[in-house]
Coordinates of C-alpha atoms (C1' of nucleotides) in Angstrom, one line a residue:
Chain C
M743 CA -13.9 9.1 33.0
Y744 CA -11.1 9.4 30.6
R745 CA -11.2 10.3 26.9
V746 CA -9.6 7.6 24.1
G747 CA -6.1 9.1 24.0
E748 CA -5.5 9.5 27.8
F749 CA -7.2 6.2 28.4
A750 CA -4.8 4.6 25.3
R751 CA -1.5 5.9 27.2
I752 CA -2.5 4.3 30.4
G753 CA -3.9 0.9 28.5
G754 CA -0.6 1.3 26.8
V755 CA -2.5 1.0 23.4
S756 CA -3.2 3.0 20.7
A757 CA -6.3 5.6 20.2
K758 CA -6.9 3.6 17.0
T759 CA -6.8 0.1 18.5
L760 CA -9.3 1.4 21.1
R761 CA -12.2 2.5 18.6
F762 CA -11.6 -0.2 16.7
Y763 CA -12.7 -2.6 19.8
D764 CA -15.1 -0.1 20.2
E765 CA -16.5 -0.9 16.4
I766 CA -16.0 -4.3 16.6
G767 CA -18.1 -4.6 20.2
L768 CA -15.3 -5.9 22.5
L769 CA -14.6 -3.2 24.1
R770 CA -17.2 -0.4 24.2
P771 CA -16.2 3.2 26.3
M772 CA -18.5 3.4 29.4
R773 CA -20.1 6.4 27.5
T774 CA -20.8 7.7 24.5
D775 CA -21.3 11.6 24.0
P776 CA -24.1 11.5 21.9
V777 CA -23.6 14.8 20.3
T778 CA -20.1 15.0 19.6
R779 CA -19.5 11.1 19.9
Y780 CA -16.7 11.7 22.0
R781 CA -15.6 8.1 23.7
Y782 CA -15.2 8.1 27.5
Y783 CA -14.3 5.7 29.5
S784 CA -14.1 4.3 33.2
A785 CA -11.2 3.5 35.3
E786 CA -12.7 0.1 35.9
Q787 CA -12.6 -0.6 31.9
L788 CA -8.6 -0.8 32.1
I789 CA -9.0 -4.6 33.5
D790 CA -11.2 -5.4 30.5
L791 CA -8.3 -4.3 28.5
A792 CA -6.0 -6.0 30.1
R793 CA -7.9 -9.2 29.3
I794 CA -7.8 -8.4 26.0
V795 CA -4.2 -7.4 25.7
A796 CA -3.0 -10.2 28.1
G797 CA -5.2 -12.5 25.6
R798 CA -3.3 -11.0 22.4
D799 CA 0.2 -11.3 24.0
M800 CA -0.9 -15.5 24.0
G801 CA -1.0 -15.2 20.3
L802 CA -5.5 -15.2 20.7
S803 CA -7.5 -13.8 18.1
L804 CA -10.1 -11.0 19.4
S805 CA -12.9 -13.7 18.4
E806 CA -11.3 -16.0 21.0
I807 CA -10.9 -13.1 23.3
R808 CA -14.4 -12.0 22.8
R809 CA -15.2 -15.7 23.5
G810 CA -13.5 -15.7 26.9
G811 CA -10.5 -17.5 28.3
R812 CA -12.1 -21.2 28.0
R813 CA -9.5 -23.6 28.6
S814 CA -10.3 -25.2 25.1
T815 CA -9.7 -22.3 23.4
L816 CA -6.5 -21.7 25.1
E817 CA -5.3 -25.3 24.1
S818 CA -6.0 -25.1 20.3
A819 CA -4.2 -21.4 20.9
R820 CA -1.3 -22.8 21.8
D821 CA -1.4 -26.0 19.3
R822 CA -1.4 -23.1 17.5
L823 CA 1.0 -21.6 18.2
R824 CA 3.7 -24.6 18.2
R825 CA 2.8 -25.1 14.8
S826 CA 3.9 -21.6 13.3
L827 CA 6.7 -21.3 15.9
A828 CA 7.9 -24.6 14.0
L829 CA 7.5 -23.3 10.8
A830 CA 9.2 -20.2 11.7
Q831 CA 12.0 -22.2 13.1
N832 CA 12.3 -24.3 9.8
S833 CA 12.4 -20.6 8.0
L834 CA 15.3 -19.7 10.0
H835 CA 17.3 -22.9 9.5
Q836 CA 16.2 -22.5 5.6
I837 CA 17.2 -19.1 5.0
E838 CA 20.9 -19.3 7.5
A839 CA 22.0 -22.3 5.3
A840 CA 20.9 -20.1 2.8
L841 CA 23.7 -17.4 4.0
A842 CA 25.3 -20.1 4.7
T843 CA 26.0 -21.8 1.3
G844 CA 25.7 -18.7 -0.7
V845 CA 22.1 -17.3 -1.9
T846 CA 22.4 -18.0 -6.0
G847 CA 22.3 -21.8 -5.7
T848 CA 19.7 -23.4 -7.1
P849 CA 16.7 -23.3 -5.1
V850 CA 15.5 -26.5 -3.3
M851 CA 12.0 -27.1 -2.5
V852 CA 10.1 -29.2 0.3
K853 CA 6.4 -30.3 -0.8
P854 CA 4.1 -33.4 0.3
R855 CA 3.4 -35.6 -2.4
P856 CA 0.7 -37.8 -2.5
A857 CA 0.5 -41.5 -3.1
T858 CA 1.0 -42.5 -6.9
H859 CA 0.3 -45.7 -8.5
V860 CA 2.8 -46.7 -11.3
A861 CA 4.2 -49.6 -13.4
S862 CA 7.6 -50.5 -13.7
L863 CA 9.4 -53.3 -14.9
G864 CA 10.1 -54.8 -11.5
E865 CA 13.5 -54.7 -12.3
I866 CA 16.5 -52.3 -11.3
V867 CA 18.9 -52.2 -14.0
V868 CA 22.3 -50.0 -13.8
G869 CA 24.1 -48.1 -16.0
Y870 CA 22.8 -45.3 -18.0
D871 CA 22.3 -46.4 -21.7
D872 CA 20.2 -50.1 -19.7
V873 CA 18.2 -47.2 -17.7
I874 CA 17.1 -45.8 -21.6
E875 CA 16.3 -48.4 -22.7
A876 CA 14.1 -50.4 -19.9
E877 CA 12.0 -47.2 -19.7
R878 CA 11.3 -47.3 -24.0
E879 CA 10.3 -51.0 -23.1
L880 CA 8.4 -50.0 -20.1
L881 CA 6.4 -47.1 -22.3
G882 CA 5.7 -49.7 -24.6
L883 CA 4.1 -52.4 -22.6
V884 CA 2.0 -49.6 -21.3
P885 CA -1.1 -48.5 -23.3
E886 CA -1.0 -44.5 -23.6
R887 CA -4.2 -44.4 -22.6
V888 CA -3.7 -45.7 -19.1
R889 CA -0.7 -43.9 -18.5
G890 CA -0.7 -41.1 -16.5
T891 CA 1.4 -37.4 -16.7
T892 CA 4.7 -38.4 -14.6
R893 CA 6.8 -40.6 -15.1
G894 CA 10.6 -41.1 -14.8
V895 CA 13.0 -42.8 -12.7
L896 CA 13.6 -44.3 -8.7
W897 CA 16.9 -44.5 -7.9
H898 CA 17.7 -47.2 -5.2
Q899 CA 20.9 -47.3 -3.6
C900 CA 22.4 -50.9 -3.4
A901 CA 23.4 -51.2 0.1
D902 CA 26.1 -53.9 -1.3
T903 CA 28.0 -52.6 -4.1
G904 CA 27.6 -48.5 -3.4
S905 CA 25.9 -48.5 -6.9
P906 CA 23.0 -46.8 -7.7
G907 CA 20.3 -48.5 -9.8
G908 CA 17.8 -47.1 -11.4
E909 CA 14.0 -48.0 -12.5
P910 CA 12.5 -46.6 -14.6
F911 CA 8.2 -46.1 -13.7
V912 CA 5.3 -44.4 -15.2
E913 CA 2.2 -43.1 -13.0
V914 CA -0.6 -45.4 -14.3
R915 CA -4.5 -45.0 -13.6
A916 CA -6.2 -47.6 -14.1
M917 CA -4.7 -50.7 -12.7
S918 CA -5.5 -53.3 -15.8
G919 CA -5.2 -54.0 -19.2
M920 CA -1.1 -53.6 -18.7
D921 CA 1.2 -56.7 -20.1
R922 CA 2.4 -59.4 -17.5
A923 CA 5.5 -58.1 -17.8
V924 CA 5.0 -54.8 -16.1
E925 CA 4.6 -54.5 -11.8
I926 CA 2.2 -52.0 -10.8
K927 CA 3.3 -50.8 -7.5
E928 CA 2.3 -47.9 -5.5
L929 CA 5.0 -45.2 -4.7
P930 CA 4.0 -43.6 -0.9
A931 CA 3.0 -41.0 0.0
V932 CA 5.5 -38.6 1.3
T933 CA 7.6 -35.1 1.9
V934 CA 10.5 -34.6 -0.9
A935 CA 12.9 -32.2 -1.1
C936 CA 12.8 -30.9 -4.2
A937 CA 14.9 -29.3 -6.8
Y938 CA 14.7 -29.1 -11.2
A939 CA 17.1 -29.3 -13.9
R940 CA 17.5 -28.3 -17.7
D941 CA 17.9 -32.3 -19.3
D942 CA 21.4 -31.9 -19.3
Y943 CA 23.9 -34.2 -17.4
E944 CA 25.5 -31.0 -15.7
A945 CA 22.4 -29.5 -14.8
A946 CA 20.6 -32.5 -12.8
E947 CA 24.4 -33.3 -11.1
R948 CA 24.6 -29.8 -10.1
A949 CA 20.7 -30.1 -8.8
Y950 CA 21.5 -33.2 -6.5
E951 CA 24.8 -31.4 -5.5
A952 CA 22.1 -28.6 -4.4
I953 CA 20.1 -31.0 -2.4
R954 CA 22.7 -32.9 -0.8
R955 CA 23.8 -29.6 0.6
W956 CA 20.3 -28.3 2.1
M957 CA 20.1 -32.0 3.2
R958 CA 23.7 -31.5 5.0
V959 CA 22.5 -28.2 6.5
R960 CA 19.9 -29.9 8.5
P961 CA 20.9 -33.4 9.3
D962 CA 18.5 -32.9 12.5
C963 CA 15.2 -32.2 10.7
F964 CA 15.2 -34.3 7.7
Q965 CA 16.5 -38.4 6.6
L966 CA 16.5 -39.3 3.3
A967 CA 13.3 -41.7 3.2
G968 CA 13.3 -44.2 0.5
P969 CA 14.5 -44.3 -3.2
K970 CA 15.4 -41.1 -5.3
R971 CA 12.8 -40.1 -7.6
E972 CA 13.5 -38.0 -10.7
L973 CA 11.2 -37.3 -12.8
C974 CA 10.2 -36.1 -16.0
H975 CA 8.7 -33.2 -17.3
G976 CA 9.8 -32.1 -21.3
R977 CA 12.9 -31.0 -21.0
T978 CA 12.9 -30.3 -17.5
L979 CA 13.9 -32.9 -14.7
E980 CA 12.6 -32.8 -11.3
I981 CA 14.6 -34.6 -8.2
Q982 CA 13.2 -35.5 -5.4
F983 CA 14.4 -36.5 -2.2
P984 CA 11.7 -38.1 -0.1
L985 CA 12.1 -37.1 3.2
A986 CA 11.3 -38.9 6.8
S987 CA 11.1 -35.7 8.8
Q988 CA 12.3 -36.3 12.7
Chain X
M296 CA 2.1 -27.2 -22.0
Y297 CA 0.6 -27.4 -18.8
R298 CA -2.8 -25.6 -17.9
V299 CA -2.8 -24.4 -14.4
G300 CA -4.5 -27.1 -12.4
E301 CA -2.0 -29.8 -13.1
F302 CA 1.3 -27.6 -13.0
A303 CA -0.3 -26.4 -9.4
R304 CA -0.3 -30.1 -8.8
I305 CA 3.2 -30.6 -10.2
G306 CA 4.7 -27.5 -8.3
G307 CA 3.0 -28.1 -4.9
V308 CA 1.3 -25.1 -5.0
S309 CA -3.0 -24.4 -5.3
A310 CA -3.9 -23.2 -8.8
K311 CA -5.8 -20.0 -7.2
T312 CA -2.3 -19.3 -6.1
L313 CA -0.6 -19.6 -9.6
R314 CA -3.3 -16.9 -10.8
F315 CA -2.7 -14.6 -8.0
Y316 CA 0.7 -14.6 -8.9
D317 CA 0.0 -14.2 -12.6
E318 CA -2.0 -11.7 -11.5
I319 CA 0.9 -9.2 -9.4
G320 CA 3.5 -10.6 -12.3
L321 CA 5.5 -12.5 -9.9
L322 CA 5.3 -15.7 -12.1
R323 CA 3.3 -15.1 -15.9
P324 CA 2.4 -18.3 -17.8
M325 CA 4.3 -18.6 -21.0
R326 CA 1.3 -18.1 -22.7
T327 CA -2.0 -16.9 -22.2
D328 CA -4.7 -17.6 -24.8
P329 CA -6.6 -14.4 -25.9
V330 CA -9.8 -16.1 -26.4
T331 CA -10.4 -18.5 -23.1
R332 CA -8.2 -16.6 -20.8
Y333 CA -6.6 -19.9 -20.2
R334 CA -2.9 -20.0 -18.5
Y335 CA -0.5 -22.5 -19.7
Y336 CA 2.5 -22.8 -18.5
S337 CA 5.9 -24.5 -19.3
A338 CA 8.2 -26.8 -17.9
E339 CA 10.4 -24.7 -17.5
Q340 CA 8.4 -22.7 -15.6
L341 CA 9.0 -25.1 -12.6
I342 CA 12.6 -23.8 -11.7
D343 CA 11.0 -19.7 -11.3
L344 CA 8.0 -21.3 -9.1
A345 CA 10.7 -23.7 -7.3
R346 CA 12.3 -19.9 -6.7
I347 CA 9.0 -18.5 -5.4
V348 CA 8.5 -21.2 -2.9
A349 CA 11.5 -21.9 -1.5
G350 CA 12.1 -17.9 -0.6
R351 CA 8.1 -18.4 0.9
D352 CA 9.6 -20.9 3.0
M353 CA 12.4 -18.8 4.0
G354 CA 9.8 -16.8 5.3
L355 CA 10.7 -14.0 2.1
S356 CA 7.6 -11.8 0.9
L357 CA 5.9 -12.2 -2.3
S358 CA 8.2 -8.9 -2.8
E359 CA 11.4 -9.6 -1.4
I360 CA 11.4 -12.7 -3.7
R361 CA 10.6 -10.7 -6.9
R362 CA 13.3 -8.3 -6.0
G363 CA 15.2 -11.8 -6.0
G364 CA 17.5 -13.5 -3.8
R365 CA 20.3 -10.4 -2.4
R366 CA 22.2 -11.0 0.6
S367 CA 21.1 -7.6 2.5
T368 CA 17.5 -9.3 1.7
L369 CA 18.5 -12.4 3.5
E370 CA 19.5 -10.8 6.2
S371 CA 16.7 -8.7 7.1
A372 CA 14.4 -11.6 6.6
R373 CA 16.3 -13.3 8.9
D374 CA 16.1 -10.4 11.8
R375 CA 12.8 -10.4 11.8
L376 CA 12.5 -14.1 11.7
R377 CA 14.2 -13.9 14.9
R378 CA 12.6 -11.7 16.5
S379 CA 8.9 -12.9 15.4
L380 CA 10.9 -16.2 16.7
A381 CA 11.2 -14.9 19.9
L382 CA 7.8 -13.3 20.5
A383 CA 6.5 -16.3 19.4
Q384 CA 8.0 -18.4 22.2
N385 CA 6.8 -15.6 24.8
S386 CA 3.7 -16.4 23.3
L387 CA 4.0 -19.8 23.8
H388 CA 5.1 -19.5 27.2
Q389 CA 2.4 -17.5 28.3
I390 CA 0.1 -18.9 27.0
E391 CA 1.4 -22.0 29.0
A392 CA 1.8 -20.6 31.9
A393 CA -1.9 -19.3 31.7
L394 CA -3.1 -23.3 31.3
A395 CA -0.6 -24.3 34.1
T396 CA -1.8 -21.5 37.1
G397 CA -5.9 -21.3 35.7
V398 CA -7.3 -19.7 33.2
T399 CA -9.4 -17.5 35.2
G400 CA -6.9 -15.5 37.1
T401 CA -6.5 -12.1 36.9
P402 CA -5.1 -11.1 33.6
V403 CA -1.0 -10.0 33.4
M404 CA 0.0 -7.8 30.8
V405 CA 3.2 -6.2 29.5
K406 CA 3.7 -2.9 28.3
P407 CA 6.6 -0.5 28.2
R408 CA 5.9 3.0 30.7
P409 CA 7.3 6.3 29.3
A410 CA 10.0 8.0 31.2
T411 CA 8.2 10.5 33.9
H412 CA 8.7 13.2 35.7
V413 CA 7.4 12.7 39.8
A414 CA 7.1 14.7 42.9
S415 CA 7.2 12.5 45.8
L416 CA 8.6 13.4 50.4
G417 CA 12.1 12.1 49.2
E418 CA 11.7 9.5 52.1
I419 CA 10.1 6.4 52.6
V420 CA 7.4 5.4 54.9
V421 CA 6.7 2.3 56.4
G422 CA 3.2 1.1 57.2
Y423 CA -0.2 1.7 55.7
D424 CA -1.6 5.0 57.6
D425 CA 1.5 6.4 57.3
V426 CA 2.4 6.3 53.6
I427 CA -1.6 7.3 53.6
E428 CA -0.6 10.3 55.5
A429 CA 2.7 10.9 53.7
E430 CA 0.1 10.9 50.6
R431 CA -2.0 13.8 51.6
E432 CA 1.0 16.2 52.5
L433 CA 2.5 15.4 49.1
L434 CA -0.9 16.2 47.4
G435 CA -0.8 19.7 49.8
L436 CA 2.3 20.1 48.5
V437 CA 2.1 20.2 45.1
P438 CA -0.6 22.4 43.4
E439 CA -2.9 21.4 41.2
R440 CA -2.2 23.0 38.0
V441 CA 1.6 20.9 37.5
R442 CA 0.5 18.0 38.4
G443 CA -0.3 14.9 36.2
T444 CA -2.9 12.6 35.8
T445 CA -0.9 9.8 37.3
R446 CA 0.2 9.2 40.8
G447 CA 0.2 6.2 43.0
V448 CA 3.4 4.8 45.2
L449 CA 6.8 3.3 44.5
W450 CA 7.3 0.2 47.1
H451 CA 10.4 0.1 48.2
Q452 CA 12.6 -3.2 48.8
C453 CA 14.4 -2.4 52.2
A454 CA 17.6 -4.6 51.7
D455 CA 18.0 -5.0 55.6
T456 CA 14.8 -5.1 57.1
G457 CA 13.1 -7.0 54.3
S458 CA 10.3 -4.5 54.9
P459 CA 8.9 -2.8 52.3
G460 CA 8.9 1.2 52.5
G461 CA 6.8 3.1 50.6
E462 CA 7.0 6.7 48.4
P463 CA 4.0 8.4 46.9
F464 CA 4.4 10.2 44.2
V465 CA 2.2 12.3 41.4
E466 CA 3.6 12.8 38.1
V467 CA 4.5 16.6 37.5
R468 CA 3.8 18.9 34.3
A469 CA 5.9 21.8 35.6
M470 CA 9.5 21.8 37.3
S471 CA 8.9 25.0 38.8
G472 CA 6.6 26.3 41.5
M473 CA 7.3 23.5 44.2
D474 CA 7.5 23.8 47.7
R475 CA 11.1 23.3 48.6
A476 CA 10.3 19.9 51.0
V477 CA 9.4 18.3 47.4
E478 CA 11.5 16.6 45.2
I479 CA 11.5 16.4 41.7
K480 CA 13.0 12.7 40.5
E481 CA 12.5 10.8 37.1
L482 CA 10.9 8.0 37.6
P483 CA 12.8 5.1 34.0
A484 CA 11.2 4.3 31.0
V485 CA 11.0 1.0 31.3
T486 CA 9.0 -2.3 30.6
V487 CA 6.3 -3.4 33.0
A488 CA 4.6 -6.1 33.8
C489 CA 0.8 -5.0 35.3
A490 CA -2.4 -6.3 37.0
Y491 CA -5.3 -4.2 37.6
A492 CA -7.4 -4.5 40.9
R493 CA -10.1 -2.6 42.0
D494 CA -9.6 -0.7 45.1
D495 CA -9.5 -2.7 47.8
Y496 CA -7.2 -4.8 50.1
E497 CA -7.8 -8.0 48.7
A498 CA -7.6 -7.8 45.4
A499 CA -4.6 -5.9 45.4
E500 CA -2.9 -8.9 47.1
R501 CA -4.4 -11.1 44.0
A502 CA -2.7 -8.7 41.7
Y503 CA 0.6 -9.1 43.3
E504 CA 0.1 -12.7 43.9
A505 CA -1.0 -12.6 39.8
I506 CA 2.6 -10.6 39.0
R507 CA 4.3 -12.6 41.6
R508 CA 3.3 -16.0 40.2
W509 CA 3.6 -15.1 36.6
M510 CA 7.2 -14.2 36.8
R511 CA 8.3 -17.4 38.9
V512 CA 6.9 -19.1 35.6
R513 CA 9.6 -17.2 33.6
P514 CA 12.4 -17.1 35.4
D515 CA 14.7 -17.0 32.0
C516 CA 12.6 -14.2 31.1
F517 CA 12.7 -11.8 33.4
Q518 CA 13.9 -10.0 36.6
L519 CA 12.3 -7.5 38.4
A520 CA 14.2 -4.0 37.8
G521 CA 13.8 -1.2 40.5
P522 CA 10.7 -0.1 42.9
K523 CA 7.2 -1.3 41.8
R524 CA 4.2 0.8 41.1
E525 CA 1.2 1.5 42.5
L526 CA -0.9 3.7 40.2
C527 CA -4.6 5.0 41.5
H528 CA -6.9 5.5 38.9
G529 CA -9.7 6.3 40.7
R530 CA -11.6 3.6 42.5
T531 CA -9.2 1.0 40.4
L532 CA -5.8 0.0 41.7
E533 CA -2.7 -0.1 38.9
I534 CA 0.2 -2.8 40.3
Q535 CA 3.6 -2.6 38.4
F536 CA 6.3 -4.9 39.1
P537 CA 9.6 -3.5 36.3
L538 CA 10.9 -5.6 34.3
A539 CA 14.1 -6.1 32.9
S540 CA 14.1 -8.3 30.3
Q541 CA 16.7 -10.9 30.1
Chain U
dG298 C1' -7.4 32.4 20.7
dA299 C1' -4.3 28.4 19.9
dT300 C1' -3.4 23.6 20.6
dA301 C1' -3.7 19.8 21.5
dC302 C1' -7.8 16.4 21.3
dT303 C1' -10.9 14.3 19.2
dG304 C1' -15.1 12.1 15.5
dT305 C1' -15.8 10.1 10.4
dT306 C1' -14.7 7.9 6.6
dA307 C1' -12.0 5.7 3.6
dC308 C1' -8.1 3.2 1.9
dG309 C1' -3.9 0.1 2.0
dG310 C1' -1.4 -3.9 3.6
dT311 C1' -0.5 -9.7 3.1
dG312 C1' -1.8 -14.4 0.4
dC313 C1' -4.7 -16.1 -0.9
dG314 C1' -9.4 -18.9 0.3
dT315 C1' -13.9 -19.6 -0.9
dG316 C1' -17.6 -19.2 -3.6
dA317 C1' -21.2 -17.5 -7.4
dG318 C1' -21.9 -17.5 -12.3
dG319 C1' -20.1 -19.1 -16.8
dG320 C1' -17.5 -20.7 -20.7
dT321 C1' -13.9 -25.0 -22.7
dT322 C1' -11.9 -29.3 -23.2
dA323 C1' -11.2 -34.4 -23.2
Chain E
dG1170 C1' -23.0 -36.3 -23.4
dT1171 C1' -20.8 -35.2 -18.9
dA1172 C1' -17.3 -34.8 -15.8
dA1173 C1' -13.9 -32.2 -15.0
dC1174 C1' -11.7 -28.2 -16.2
dC1175 C1' -10.9 -23.4 -16.6
dC1176 C1' -12.2 -18.4 -16.8
dT1177 C1' -13.2 -13.5 -14.1
dC1178 C1' -15.2 -11.0 -10.6
dA1179 C1' -16.2 -10.2 -6.2
dC1180 C1' -15.6 -10.2 -1.1
dG1181 C1' -13.1 -12.4 3.3
dC1182 C1' -10.0 -12.5 7.2
dA1183 C1' -6.7 -10.4 10.9
dC1184 C1' -5.9 -5.5 13.3
dC1185 C1' -5.2 -2.0 12.6
dG1186 C1' -2.0 2.2 10.1
dT1187 C1' -2.4 6.3 7.9
dA1188 C1' -4.3 10.7 5.7
dA1189 C1' -8.1 13.8 5.2
dC1190 C1' -11.0 17.0 6.9
dA1191 C1' -13.7 19.1 10.4
dG1192 C1' -15.7 20.4 15.0
dT1193 C1' -14.5 20.1 20.7
dA1194 C1' -12.2 21.1 25.0
dT1195 C1' -9.1 23.9 28.1

DNA sequence: GATACTGTTACGGTGCGTGAGGGTTA
DNA sequence: GTAACCCTCACGCACCGTAACAGTAT
């Protein structure tokens, strides 16, 4: 019979851990002195402890260990581990990229975006002033009560000319009651890399450059998937690059 | 100005998270209505939120994020990530090995062992009965009051003959007062893979086989480093394979 | 008697998720 | 009026580490 301290030393865990396992009923000592409350463990219980520690090392939770080593448990734990491993890998990429490109840059974050219904004029215009004009026209055609809160510009890369074309859009909540000139389409759900800029040209350029650099550092992870989105939140601009994770 | 729900949707986090960040002072809303306690965020605060989320995605803790993106912070976070990545990789190996070799086998665990002083006869004997005999002799030569609680046998692999030789040992607490025939040596600190068996021959064989299989599945991680140890805890046998992590 | 154990209780840390129960806004 | 918001508690989770204070084994 061993007391906690020695049993802990032999088993390679802390006495505190053993007390905890006792408390939650995961590994009860063979005998507990009813007067002193001292815990006494038998040598055979080293086997039980080994099973627990082995499970812990495989990333199982204590309740999974308690349920015993069922195949399905192990499989779900494996999937969980794979996912968290991918996340950690990604974090490592991020951090190494940040260290490489300088710490103080514009922050770039990744987030999933749900699908949205938007209205647009259905045409792509080139040139800054024309985009502004098109936006004004669009807002005139979509009554305020059907508008959602999101509006901005989709920037298409014209494959032939190489010059970017803009397509202003507003989110809409209802699909009817619209002028015939506007076209309703769906912005598909997608994960985007995004950066913010205060609404001036230089800041916007810096944000674009930050995302471009961010993507250049991870060419193996992400590819651009679809037109870039420029969203307008009051005075703050949000630049989104849709990503296809690869 | 946005209320928490909409700000959360735009920023890609939950309203709960925003309330939490407010509570800990990480991201205070621009304005809080003193009567209703409603939180109101400005568009510019999306930039602050982006910095937080980007940091989180890099695996920084909230307090690290709060301290701002110092280079040293990022470097220590990177090291932390590398370590936890290695752990997770290892867990994944373990679990895949367990799935491959069958779930219900003898559990194998890894643990670090501190260095120990032991007494032995200084000779390696071959044959089960001879080992038993040598052990008896050793125990006769080491007085009980200097013995530690650990005793067992070191199994050396004789390179020439290929046949294993056993060397019984007992842990000692004092280095003096020993018969001249016994030799004091140090079992070095080492990480071991271990398995337990009830004290019969078949169970011991199964435990050996379990560790061998366990190591075969991970040839890239670990190599055998030194003589195997067989420890005797009452009726329970502990088999230890010293590992050199590679 | 000294020292090395052991006991219990309680709090802390990470980053929120999940209600419950009740006001507020459009 | 009625959704759809929002608020503040307060607890839960996973796995122990770390005191603090007091009794126990050798």
